[in-house]
Coordinates of C-alpha atoms (C1' of nucleotides) in Angstrom, one line a residue:
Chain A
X1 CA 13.6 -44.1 8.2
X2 CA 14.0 -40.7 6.9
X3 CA 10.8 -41.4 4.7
X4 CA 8.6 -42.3 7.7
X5 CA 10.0 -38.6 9.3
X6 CA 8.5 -36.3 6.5
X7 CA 5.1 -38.8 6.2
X8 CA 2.7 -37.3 8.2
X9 CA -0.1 -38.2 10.6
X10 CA -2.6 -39.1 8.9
X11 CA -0.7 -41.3 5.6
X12 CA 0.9 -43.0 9.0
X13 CA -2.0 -44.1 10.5
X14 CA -3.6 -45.2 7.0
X15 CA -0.5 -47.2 6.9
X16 CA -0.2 -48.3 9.8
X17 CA -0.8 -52.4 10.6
X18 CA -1.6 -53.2 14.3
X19 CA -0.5 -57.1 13.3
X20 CA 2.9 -56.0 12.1
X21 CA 4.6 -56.7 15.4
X22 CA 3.8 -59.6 17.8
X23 CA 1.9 -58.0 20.8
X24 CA 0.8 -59.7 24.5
X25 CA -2.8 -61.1 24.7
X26 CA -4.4 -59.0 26.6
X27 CA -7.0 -59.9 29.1
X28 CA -8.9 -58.7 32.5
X29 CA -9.6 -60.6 35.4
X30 CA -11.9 -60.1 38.8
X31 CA -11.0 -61.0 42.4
X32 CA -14.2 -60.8 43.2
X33 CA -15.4 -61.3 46.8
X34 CA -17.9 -61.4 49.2
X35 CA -18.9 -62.4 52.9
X36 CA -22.0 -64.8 53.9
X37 CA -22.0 -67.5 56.9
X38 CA -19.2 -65.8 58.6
X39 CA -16.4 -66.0 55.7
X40 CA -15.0 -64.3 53.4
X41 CA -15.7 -66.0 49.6
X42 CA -14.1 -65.4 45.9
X43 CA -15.5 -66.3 42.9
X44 CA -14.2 -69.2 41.0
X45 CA -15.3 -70.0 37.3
X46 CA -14.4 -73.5 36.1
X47 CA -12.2 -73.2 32.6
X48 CA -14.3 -74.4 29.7
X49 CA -11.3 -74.4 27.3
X50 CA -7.8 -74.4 26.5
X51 CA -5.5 -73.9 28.2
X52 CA -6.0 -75.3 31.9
X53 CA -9.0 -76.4 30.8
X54 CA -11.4 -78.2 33.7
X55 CA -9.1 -75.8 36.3
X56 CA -10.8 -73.2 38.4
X57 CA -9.9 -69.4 38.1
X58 CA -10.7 -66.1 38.3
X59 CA -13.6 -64.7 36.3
X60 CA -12.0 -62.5 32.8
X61 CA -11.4 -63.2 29.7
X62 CA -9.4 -61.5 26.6
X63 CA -10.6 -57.8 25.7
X64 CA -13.2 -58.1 22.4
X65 CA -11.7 -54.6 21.0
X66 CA -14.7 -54.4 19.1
X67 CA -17.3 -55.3 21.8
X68 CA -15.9 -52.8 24.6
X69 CA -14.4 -49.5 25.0
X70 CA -12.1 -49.1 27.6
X71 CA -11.3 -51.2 30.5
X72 CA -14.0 -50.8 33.1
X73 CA -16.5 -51.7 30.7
X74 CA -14.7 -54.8 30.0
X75 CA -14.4 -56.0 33.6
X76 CA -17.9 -54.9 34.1
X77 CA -18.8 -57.1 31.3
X78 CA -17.4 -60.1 32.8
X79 CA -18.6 -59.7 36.5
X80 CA -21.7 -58.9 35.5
X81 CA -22.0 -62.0 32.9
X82 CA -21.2 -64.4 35.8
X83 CA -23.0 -62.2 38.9
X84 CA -26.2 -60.5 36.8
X85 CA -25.0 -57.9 38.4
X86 CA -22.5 -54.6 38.4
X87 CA -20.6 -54.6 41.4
X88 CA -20.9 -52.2 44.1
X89 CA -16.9 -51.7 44.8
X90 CA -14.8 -52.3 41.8
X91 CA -10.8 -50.9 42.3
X92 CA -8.1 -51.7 39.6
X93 CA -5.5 -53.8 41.5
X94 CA -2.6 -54.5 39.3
X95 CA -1.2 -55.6 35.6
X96 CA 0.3 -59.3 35.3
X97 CA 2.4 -59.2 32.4
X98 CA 5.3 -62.1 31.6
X99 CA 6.3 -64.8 29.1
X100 CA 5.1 -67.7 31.4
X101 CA 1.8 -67.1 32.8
X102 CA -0.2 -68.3 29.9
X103 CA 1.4 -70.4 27.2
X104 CA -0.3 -69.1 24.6
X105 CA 2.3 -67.2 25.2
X106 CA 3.0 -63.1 26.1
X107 CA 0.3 -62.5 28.0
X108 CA -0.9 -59.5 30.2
X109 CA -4.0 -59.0 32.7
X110 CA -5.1 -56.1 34.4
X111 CA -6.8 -57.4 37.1
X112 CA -9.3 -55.9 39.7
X113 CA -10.6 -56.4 43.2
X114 CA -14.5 -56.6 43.3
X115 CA -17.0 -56.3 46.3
X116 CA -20.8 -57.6 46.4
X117 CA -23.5 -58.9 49.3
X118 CA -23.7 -62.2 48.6
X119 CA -27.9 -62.1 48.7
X120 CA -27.0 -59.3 45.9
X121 CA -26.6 -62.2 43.4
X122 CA -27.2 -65.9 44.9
X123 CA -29.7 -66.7 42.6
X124 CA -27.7 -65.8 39.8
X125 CA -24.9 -67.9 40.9
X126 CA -26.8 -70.8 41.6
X127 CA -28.0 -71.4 38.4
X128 CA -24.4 -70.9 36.6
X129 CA -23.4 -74.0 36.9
X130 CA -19.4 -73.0 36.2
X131 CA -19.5 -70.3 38.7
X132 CA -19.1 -71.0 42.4
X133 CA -18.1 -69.1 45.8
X134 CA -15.2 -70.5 47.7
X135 CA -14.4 -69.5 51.2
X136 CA -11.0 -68.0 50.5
X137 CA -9.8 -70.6 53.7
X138 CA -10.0 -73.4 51.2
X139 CA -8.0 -71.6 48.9
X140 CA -4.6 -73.2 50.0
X141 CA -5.9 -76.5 48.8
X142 CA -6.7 -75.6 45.6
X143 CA -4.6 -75.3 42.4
X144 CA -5.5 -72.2 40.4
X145 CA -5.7 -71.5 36.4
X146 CA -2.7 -69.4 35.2
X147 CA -1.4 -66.6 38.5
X148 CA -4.9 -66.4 39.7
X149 CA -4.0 -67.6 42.8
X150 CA -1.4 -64.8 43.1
X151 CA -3.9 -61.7 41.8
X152 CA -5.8 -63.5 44.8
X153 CA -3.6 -63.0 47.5
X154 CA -3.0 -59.6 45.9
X155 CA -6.7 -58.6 46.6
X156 CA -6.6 -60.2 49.8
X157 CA -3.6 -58.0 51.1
X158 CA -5.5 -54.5 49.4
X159 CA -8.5 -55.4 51.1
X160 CA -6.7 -55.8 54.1
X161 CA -5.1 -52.4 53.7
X162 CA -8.4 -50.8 52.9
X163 CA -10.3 -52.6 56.4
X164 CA -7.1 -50.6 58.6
X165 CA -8.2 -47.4 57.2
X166 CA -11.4 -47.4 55.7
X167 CA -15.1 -48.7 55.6
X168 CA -14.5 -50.3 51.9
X169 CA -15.8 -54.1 52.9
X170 CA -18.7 -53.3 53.8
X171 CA -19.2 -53.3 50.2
X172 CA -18.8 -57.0 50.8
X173 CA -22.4 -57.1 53.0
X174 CA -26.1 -56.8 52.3
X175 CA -27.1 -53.6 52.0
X176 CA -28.3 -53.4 55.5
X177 CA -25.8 -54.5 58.1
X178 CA -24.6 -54.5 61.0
X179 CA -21.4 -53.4 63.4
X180 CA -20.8 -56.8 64.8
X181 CA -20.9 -58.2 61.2
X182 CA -19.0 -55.2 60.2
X183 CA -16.5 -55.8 62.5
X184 CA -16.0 -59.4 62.2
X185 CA -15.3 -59.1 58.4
X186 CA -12.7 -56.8 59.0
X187 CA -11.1 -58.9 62.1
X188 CA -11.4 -61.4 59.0
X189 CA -9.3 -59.1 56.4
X190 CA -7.1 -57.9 58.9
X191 CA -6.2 -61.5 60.2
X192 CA -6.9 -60.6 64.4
X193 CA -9.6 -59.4 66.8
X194 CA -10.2 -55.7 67.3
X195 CA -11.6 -53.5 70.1
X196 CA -15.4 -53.2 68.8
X197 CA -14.8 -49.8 71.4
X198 CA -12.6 -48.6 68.9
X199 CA -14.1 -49.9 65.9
X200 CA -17.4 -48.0 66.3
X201 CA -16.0 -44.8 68.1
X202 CA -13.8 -44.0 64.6
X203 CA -17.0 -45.3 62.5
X204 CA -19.7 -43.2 64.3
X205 CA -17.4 -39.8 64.5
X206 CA -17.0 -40.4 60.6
X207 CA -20.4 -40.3 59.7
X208 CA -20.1 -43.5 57.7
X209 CA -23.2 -45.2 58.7
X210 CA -26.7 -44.7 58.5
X211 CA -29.4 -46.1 61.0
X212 CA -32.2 -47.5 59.3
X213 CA -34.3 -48.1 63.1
X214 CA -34.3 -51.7 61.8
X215 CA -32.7 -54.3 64.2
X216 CA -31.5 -57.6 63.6
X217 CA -32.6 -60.4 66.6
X218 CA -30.7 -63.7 66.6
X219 CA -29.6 -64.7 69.7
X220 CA -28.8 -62.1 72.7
X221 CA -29.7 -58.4 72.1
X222 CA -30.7 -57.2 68.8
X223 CA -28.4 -55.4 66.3
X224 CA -29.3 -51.8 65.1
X225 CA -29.1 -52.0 61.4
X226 CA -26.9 -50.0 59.3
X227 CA -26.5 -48.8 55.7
X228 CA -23.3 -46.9 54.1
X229 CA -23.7 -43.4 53.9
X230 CA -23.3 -41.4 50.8
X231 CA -19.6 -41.0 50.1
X232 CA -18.3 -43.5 52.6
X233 CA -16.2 -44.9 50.1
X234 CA -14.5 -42.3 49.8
X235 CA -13.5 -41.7 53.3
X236 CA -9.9 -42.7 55.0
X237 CA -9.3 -42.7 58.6
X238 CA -6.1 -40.8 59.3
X239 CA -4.8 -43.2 62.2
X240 CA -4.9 -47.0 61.1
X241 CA -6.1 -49.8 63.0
X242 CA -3.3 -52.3 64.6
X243 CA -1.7 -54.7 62.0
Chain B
X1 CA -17.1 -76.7 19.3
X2 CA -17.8 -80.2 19.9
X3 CA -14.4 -80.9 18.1
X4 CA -12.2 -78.3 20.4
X5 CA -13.4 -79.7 23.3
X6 CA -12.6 -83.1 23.1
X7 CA -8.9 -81.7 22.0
X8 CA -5.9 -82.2 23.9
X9 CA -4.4 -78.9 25.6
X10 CA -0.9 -79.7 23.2
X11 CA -3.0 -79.9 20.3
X12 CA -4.7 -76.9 21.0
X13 CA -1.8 -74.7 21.8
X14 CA -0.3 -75.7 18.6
X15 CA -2.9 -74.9 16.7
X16 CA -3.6 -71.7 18.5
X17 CA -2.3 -68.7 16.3
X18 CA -2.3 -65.6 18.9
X19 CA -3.3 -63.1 15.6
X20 CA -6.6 -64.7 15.1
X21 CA -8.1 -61.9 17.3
X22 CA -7.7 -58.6 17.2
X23 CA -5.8 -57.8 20.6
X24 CA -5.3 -54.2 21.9
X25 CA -1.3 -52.5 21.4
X26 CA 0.5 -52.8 24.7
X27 CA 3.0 -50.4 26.0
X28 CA 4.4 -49.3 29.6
X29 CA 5.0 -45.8 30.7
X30 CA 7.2 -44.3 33.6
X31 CA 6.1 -41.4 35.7
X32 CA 9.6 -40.9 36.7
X33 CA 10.0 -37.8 39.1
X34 CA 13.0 -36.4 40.9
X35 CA 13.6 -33.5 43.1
X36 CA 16.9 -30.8 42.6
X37 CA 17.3 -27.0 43.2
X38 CA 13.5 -26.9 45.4
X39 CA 11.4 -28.5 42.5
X40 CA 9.4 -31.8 41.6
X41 CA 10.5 -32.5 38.4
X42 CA 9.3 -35.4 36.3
X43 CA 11.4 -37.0 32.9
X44 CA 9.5 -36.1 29.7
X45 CA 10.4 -37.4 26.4
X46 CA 10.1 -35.8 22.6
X47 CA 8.4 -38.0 20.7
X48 CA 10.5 -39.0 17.2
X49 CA 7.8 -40.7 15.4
X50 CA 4.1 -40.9 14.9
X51 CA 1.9 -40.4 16.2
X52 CA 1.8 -37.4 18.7
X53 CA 5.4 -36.8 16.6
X54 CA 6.9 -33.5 18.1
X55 CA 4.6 -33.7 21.3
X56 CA 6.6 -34.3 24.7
X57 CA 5.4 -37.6 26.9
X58 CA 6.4 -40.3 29.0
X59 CA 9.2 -42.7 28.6
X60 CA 7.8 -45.7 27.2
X61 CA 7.4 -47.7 24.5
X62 CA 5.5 -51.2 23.1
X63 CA 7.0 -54.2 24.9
X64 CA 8.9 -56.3 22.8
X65 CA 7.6 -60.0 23.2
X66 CA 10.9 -61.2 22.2
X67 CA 13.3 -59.2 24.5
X68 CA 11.2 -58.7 27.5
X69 CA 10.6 -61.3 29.6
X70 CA 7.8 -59.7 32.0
X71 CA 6.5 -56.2 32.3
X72 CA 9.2 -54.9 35.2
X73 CA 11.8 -55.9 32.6
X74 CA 10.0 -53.7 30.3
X75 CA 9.6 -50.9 31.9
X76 CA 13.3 -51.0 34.0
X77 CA 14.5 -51.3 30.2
X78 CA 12.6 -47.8 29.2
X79 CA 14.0 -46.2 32.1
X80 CA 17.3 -47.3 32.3
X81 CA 17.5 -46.2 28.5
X82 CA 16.9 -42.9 28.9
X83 CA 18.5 -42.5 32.6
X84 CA 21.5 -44.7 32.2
X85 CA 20.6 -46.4 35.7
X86 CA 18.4 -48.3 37.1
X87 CA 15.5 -46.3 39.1
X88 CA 16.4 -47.0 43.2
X89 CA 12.2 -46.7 43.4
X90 CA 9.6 -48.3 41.2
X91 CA 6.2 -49.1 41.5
X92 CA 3.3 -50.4 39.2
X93 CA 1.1 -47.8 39.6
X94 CA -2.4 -48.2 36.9
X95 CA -3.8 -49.5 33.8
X96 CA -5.1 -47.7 31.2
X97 CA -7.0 -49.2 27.9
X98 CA -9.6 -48.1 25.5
X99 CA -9.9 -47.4 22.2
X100 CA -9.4 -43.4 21.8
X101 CA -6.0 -42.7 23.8
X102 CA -3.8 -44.4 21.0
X103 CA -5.0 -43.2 17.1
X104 CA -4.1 -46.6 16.0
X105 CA -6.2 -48.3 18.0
X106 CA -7.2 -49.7 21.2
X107 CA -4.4 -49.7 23.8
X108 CA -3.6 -50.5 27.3
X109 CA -0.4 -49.4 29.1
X110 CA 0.9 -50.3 32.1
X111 CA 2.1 -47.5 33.9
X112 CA 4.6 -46.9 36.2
X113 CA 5.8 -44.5 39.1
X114 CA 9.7 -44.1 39.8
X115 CA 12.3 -41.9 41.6
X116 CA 15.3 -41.5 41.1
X117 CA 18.1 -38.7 42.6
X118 CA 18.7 -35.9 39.8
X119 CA 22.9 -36.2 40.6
X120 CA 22.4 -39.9 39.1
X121 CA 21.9 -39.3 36.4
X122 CA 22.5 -36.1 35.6
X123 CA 25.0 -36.8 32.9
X124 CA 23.4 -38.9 30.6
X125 CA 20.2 -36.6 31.1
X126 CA 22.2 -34.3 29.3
X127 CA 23.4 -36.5 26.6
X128 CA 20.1 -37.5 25.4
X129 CA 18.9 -34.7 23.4
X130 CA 14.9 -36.3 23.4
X131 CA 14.9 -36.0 27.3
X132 CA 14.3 -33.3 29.7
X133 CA 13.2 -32.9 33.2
X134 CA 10.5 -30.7 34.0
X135 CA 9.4 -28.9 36.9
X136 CA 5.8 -30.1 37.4
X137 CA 4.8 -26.6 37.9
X138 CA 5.4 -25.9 33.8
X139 CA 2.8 -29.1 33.2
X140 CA -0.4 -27.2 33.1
X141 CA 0.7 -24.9 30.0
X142 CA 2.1 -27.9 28.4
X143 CA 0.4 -30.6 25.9
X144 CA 1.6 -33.7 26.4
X145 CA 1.0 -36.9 24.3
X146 CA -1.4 -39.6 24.6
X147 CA -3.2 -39.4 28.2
X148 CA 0.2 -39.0 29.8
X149 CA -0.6 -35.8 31.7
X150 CA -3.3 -38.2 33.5
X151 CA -1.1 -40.4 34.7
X152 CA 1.1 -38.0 35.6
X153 CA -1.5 -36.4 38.0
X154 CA -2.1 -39.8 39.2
X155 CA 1.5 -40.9 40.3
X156 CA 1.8 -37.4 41.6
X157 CA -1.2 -38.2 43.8
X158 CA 0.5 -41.4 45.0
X159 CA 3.6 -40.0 45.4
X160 CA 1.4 -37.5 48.2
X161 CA -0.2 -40.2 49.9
X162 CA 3.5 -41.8 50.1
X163 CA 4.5 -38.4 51.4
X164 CA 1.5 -38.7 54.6
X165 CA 2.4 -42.1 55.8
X166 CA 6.0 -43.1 54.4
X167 CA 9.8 -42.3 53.4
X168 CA 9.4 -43.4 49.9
X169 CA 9.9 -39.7 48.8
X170 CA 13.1 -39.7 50.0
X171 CA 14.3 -41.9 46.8
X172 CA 14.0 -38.7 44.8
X173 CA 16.6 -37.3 46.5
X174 CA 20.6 -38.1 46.3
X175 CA 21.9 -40.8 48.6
X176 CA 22.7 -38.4 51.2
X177 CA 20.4 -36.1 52.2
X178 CA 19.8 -33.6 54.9
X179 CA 16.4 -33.5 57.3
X180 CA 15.0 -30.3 55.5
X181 CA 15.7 -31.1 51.8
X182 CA 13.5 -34.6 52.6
X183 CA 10.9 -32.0 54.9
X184 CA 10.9 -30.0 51.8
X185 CA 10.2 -32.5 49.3
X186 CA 7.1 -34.0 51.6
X187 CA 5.6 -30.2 51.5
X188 CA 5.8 -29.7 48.0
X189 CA 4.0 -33.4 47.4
X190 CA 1.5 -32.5 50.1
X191 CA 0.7 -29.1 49.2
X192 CA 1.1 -27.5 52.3
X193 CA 3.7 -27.1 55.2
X194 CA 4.5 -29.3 57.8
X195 CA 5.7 -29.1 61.8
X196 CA 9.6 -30.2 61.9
X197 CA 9.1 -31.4 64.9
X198 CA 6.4 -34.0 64.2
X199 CA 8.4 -34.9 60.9
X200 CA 11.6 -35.6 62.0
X201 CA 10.1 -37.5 65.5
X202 CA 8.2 -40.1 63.5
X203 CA 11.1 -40.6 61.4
X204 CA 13.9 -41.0 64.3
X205 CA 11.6 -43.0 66.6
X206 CA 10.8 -45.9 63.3
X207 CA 14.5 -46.2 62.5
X208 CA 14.0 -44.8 59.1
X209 CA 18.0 -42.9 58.6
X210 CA 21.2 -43.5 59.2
X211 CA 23.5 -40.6 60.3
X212 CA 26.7 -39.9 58.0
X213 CA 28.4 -38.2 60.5
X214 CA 28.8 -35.4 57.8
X215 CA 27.5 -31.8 57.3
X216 CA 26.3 -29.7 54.8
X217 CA 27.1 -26.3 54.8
X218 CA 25.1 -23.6 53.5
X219 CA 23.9 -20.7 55.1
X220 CA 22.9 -20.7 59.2
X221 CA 23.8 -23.7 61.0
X222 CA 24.9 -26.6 59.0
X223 CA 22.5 -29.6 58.7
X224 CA 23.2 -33.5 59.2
X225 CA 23.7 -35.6 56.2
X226 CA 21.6 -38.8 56.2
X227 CA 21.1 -42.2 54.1
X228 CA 17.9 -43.8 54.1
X229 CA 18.0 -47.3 56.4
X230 CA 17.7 -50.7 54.9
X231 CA 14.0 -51.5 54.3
X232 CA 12.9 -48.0 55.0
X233 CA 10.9 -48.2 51.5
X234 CA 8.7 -50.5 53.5
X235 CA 7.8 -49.0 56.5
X236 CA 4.0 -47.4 56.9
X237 CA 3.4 -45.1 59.7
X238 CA 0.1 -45.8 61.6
X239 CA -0.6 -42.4 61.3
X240 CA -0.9 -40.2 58.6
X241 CA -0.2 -36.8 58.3
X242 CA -3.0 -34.6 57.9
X243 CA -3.9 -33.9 54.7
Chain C
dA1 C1' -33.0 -66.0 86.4
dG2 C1' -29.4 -67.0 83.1
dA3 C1' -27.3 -67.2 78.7
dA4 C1' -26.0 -64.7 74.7
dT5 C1' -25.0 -60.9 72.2
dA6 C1' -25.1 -55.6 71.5
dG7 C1' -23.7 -51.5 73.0
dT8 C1' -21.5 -47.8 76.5
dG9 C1' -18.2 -45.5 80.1
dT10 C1' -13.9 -44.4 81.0
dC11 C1' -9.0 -44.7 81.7
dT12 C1' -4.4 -44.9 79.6
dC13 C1' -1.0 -43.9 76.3
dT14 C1' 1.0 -42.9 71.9
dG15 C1' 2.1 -39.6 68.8
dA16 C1' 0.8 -35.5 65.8
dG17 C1' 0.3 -30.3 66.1
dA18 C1' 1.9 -26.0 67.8
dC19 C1' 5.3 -23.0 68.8
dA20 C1' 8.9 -21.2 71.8
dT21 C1' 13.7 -21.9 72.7
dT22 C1' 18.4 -23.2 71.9
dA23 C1' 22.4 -24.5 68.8
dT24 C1' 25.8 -23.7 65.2
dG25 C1' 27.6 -22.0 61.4
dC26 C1' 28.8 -17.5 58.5
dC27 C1' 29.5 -12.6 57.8
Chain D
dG1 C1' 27.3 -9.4 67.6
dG2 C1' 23.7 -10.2 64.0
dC3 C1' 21.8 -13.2 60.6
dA4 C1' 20.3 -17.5 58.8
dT5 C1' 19.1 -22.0 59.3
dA6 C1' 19.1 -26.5 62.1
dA7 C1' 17.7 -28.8 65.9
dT8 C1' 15.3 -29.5 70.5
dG9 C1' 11.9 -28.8 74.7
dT10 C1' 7.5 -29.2 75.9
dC11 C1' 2.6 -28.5 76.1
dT12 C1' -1.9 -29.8 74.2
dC13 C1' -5.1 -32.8 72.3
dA14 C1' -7.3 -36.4 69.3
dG15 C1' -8.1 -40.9 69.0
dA16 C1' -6.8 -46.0 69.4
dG17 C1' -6.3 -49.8 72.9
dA18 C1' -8.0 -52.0 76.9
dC19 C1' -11.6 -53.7 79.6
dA20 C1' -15.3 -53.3 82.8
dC21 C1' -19.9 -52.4 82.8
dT22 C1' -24.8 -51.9 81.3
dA23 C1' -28.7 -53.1 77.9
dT24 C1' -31.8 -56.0 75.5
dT25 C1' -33.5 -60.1 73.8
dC26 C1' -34.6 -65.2 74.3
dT27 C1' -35.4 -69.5 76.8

DNA sequence: AGAATAGTGTCTCTGAGACATTATGCC
DNA sequence: GGCATAATGTCTCAGAGACACTATTCT
């Protein structure tokens, strides 16, 4: 005790054993969605080992502290191992951390909410044959590796949060878009149907969309086409929309 | 490979020896602010042992994967350790991990944002020679360990957007409280002052205090004590305050 | 023309900002 | 009374909600 006060820095960290005391795996994990066919989808990867092995969860994996730097480049490693991609919208969410999520034992996850267009990465899925989308509705029917249905619903309720005062799902379209889609993947998030009067008026005085002159036809009158603006990420509305 | 995968998940997790990889340290930190004499203080810690020895930080500290059962025991442990009580206000707040903000290696923490009133624990503040509150004014000339003056900024940034649509502030101050003293507190997190009228409206017309049918006095016209309501941490305002 | 969907006009109403005014204590 | 601070009255104005109306395509 009084010896390791007068040792100084640098004998200490020679010293110094990172294996001397038991520490938590550590691991990161993506809640990573998107919105095609009029529903909103996560990513599901089918375990390929112990433990819950043959269960479905959330794309991550344990931190290779010799592969990766800091966190971000771990998560990006993963989403873009299963996607081919880097996402477009990638927010830390929260750290899962107990005795009894894995039982391996101590384990902790940081885990992050992820946005991509679907198109953005459907060929990429299709020929992963452990990687799948699952509209988030089926969700309740499934059982989940580990708390993965828990970071889920976690993601769920950010984005929800984000869709009453921002733009951030758009994220979750193509990259040309538009308001009616908009719109119904935030009545989605946000769980009712809102005033498209409203919706566009606080959109359009923001700034946050480009035109791009393009329409979409389908049935009835054709949709302008959108694209985010530069920085529209960024912006918050300062009233939210109704919960 | 073949071998492993026709194993049994018992078998496995017998055999599986958590040291076999090289896992990143793990530690949580608290952010732990209070507010007393017109300030924003936040609880900084002198570090008694390498490395960083000498530099003030955060409370924190390695969990302990045979105490702690999950992170919030963790970190309510750090806290109540150096406070004596447990904080009335705590919130996961980020994740950091890479390899360069611990010497000995890579390392994540799990950080934290609290509040707590300065008359709690006042006392045992004192007691505990390592600990100090600082007035978050001193920070900028001060070196602080590790990448603890980042998270720092970042809970104070929280704690702002707390201040534009929410009471949470309010748990930085004693359990009785006047209007101005919480007023106060929201201008110094803001950065700028704010109309009394508009502050105390929204507040009366959501419920959020309880009169104490008690005064204090100072100078001018005495001011109403209040407690904060049950479940007035939850409570979001539709609209913010501008920024 | 009629169906279907996109987009606009416009009224109401809530609540934040601004700031003047009144209230209540102390000396 | 005069000073200091707390609390209220009241006007303006931005912007969300509601919903009727118009516009554009297709069959």
């Amino acid at each position: 005790m009084s010896e390791q006060s007068v040792m100084d820095e640098a004998t200490y960290l020679q010293q110094y054993d990172p294996k001397q005391f038991d520490s938590p795996l550590v691991t990161v994990d993506a809640a990573l969605f998107t919105y095609h066919d009029g529903v909103l989808k996560v990513l599901l990867v089918e375990r390929a080992s112990h433990p819950e092995l043959g269960k479905w969860g959330l794309p991550g994996g344990f931190i290779d502290v010799h592969r990766v730097a800091d966190l971000t480049q771990a998560i990006n490693g993963v989403i873009e191992d299963k996607t081919g991609i880097t996402a477009p919208y990638l927010e830390q969410l929260a750290s899962y951390g107990n005795n009894q999520r894995d039982k391996r034992g101590w384990s902790v996850t940081v885990s992050y909410t992820a946005l991509m267009a679907y198109q953005a990465c459907e060929v990429r899925i299709a020929t992963v044959a452990d990687a799948q989308w699952v509209d988030v509705e089926q969700l309740p029917e499934m059982t989940l590796a580990f708390d993965h249905m828990t970071i889920i619903e976690a993601g769920r309720e950010r984005l929800k949060q984000k869709a009453l005062y921002s733009i951030v799902p758009a994220y979750a379209l193509a990259e040309e878009f538009t308001f009616p889609e908009l719109q119904h993947l935030h009545e989605l998030l946000i769980g009712k149907p809102l005033q498209k009067r409203s919706f566009r008026r606080r959109i359009e005085q923001a700034n946050l969309l480009e035109d791009t002159g393009k329409f979409r036809k389908d049935a009835g009158r054709p949709a302008i086409l959108y694209r985010l603006a530069a920085d529209a990420e960024q912006y918050r509305f300062v009233r939210n929309l109704e919960d």
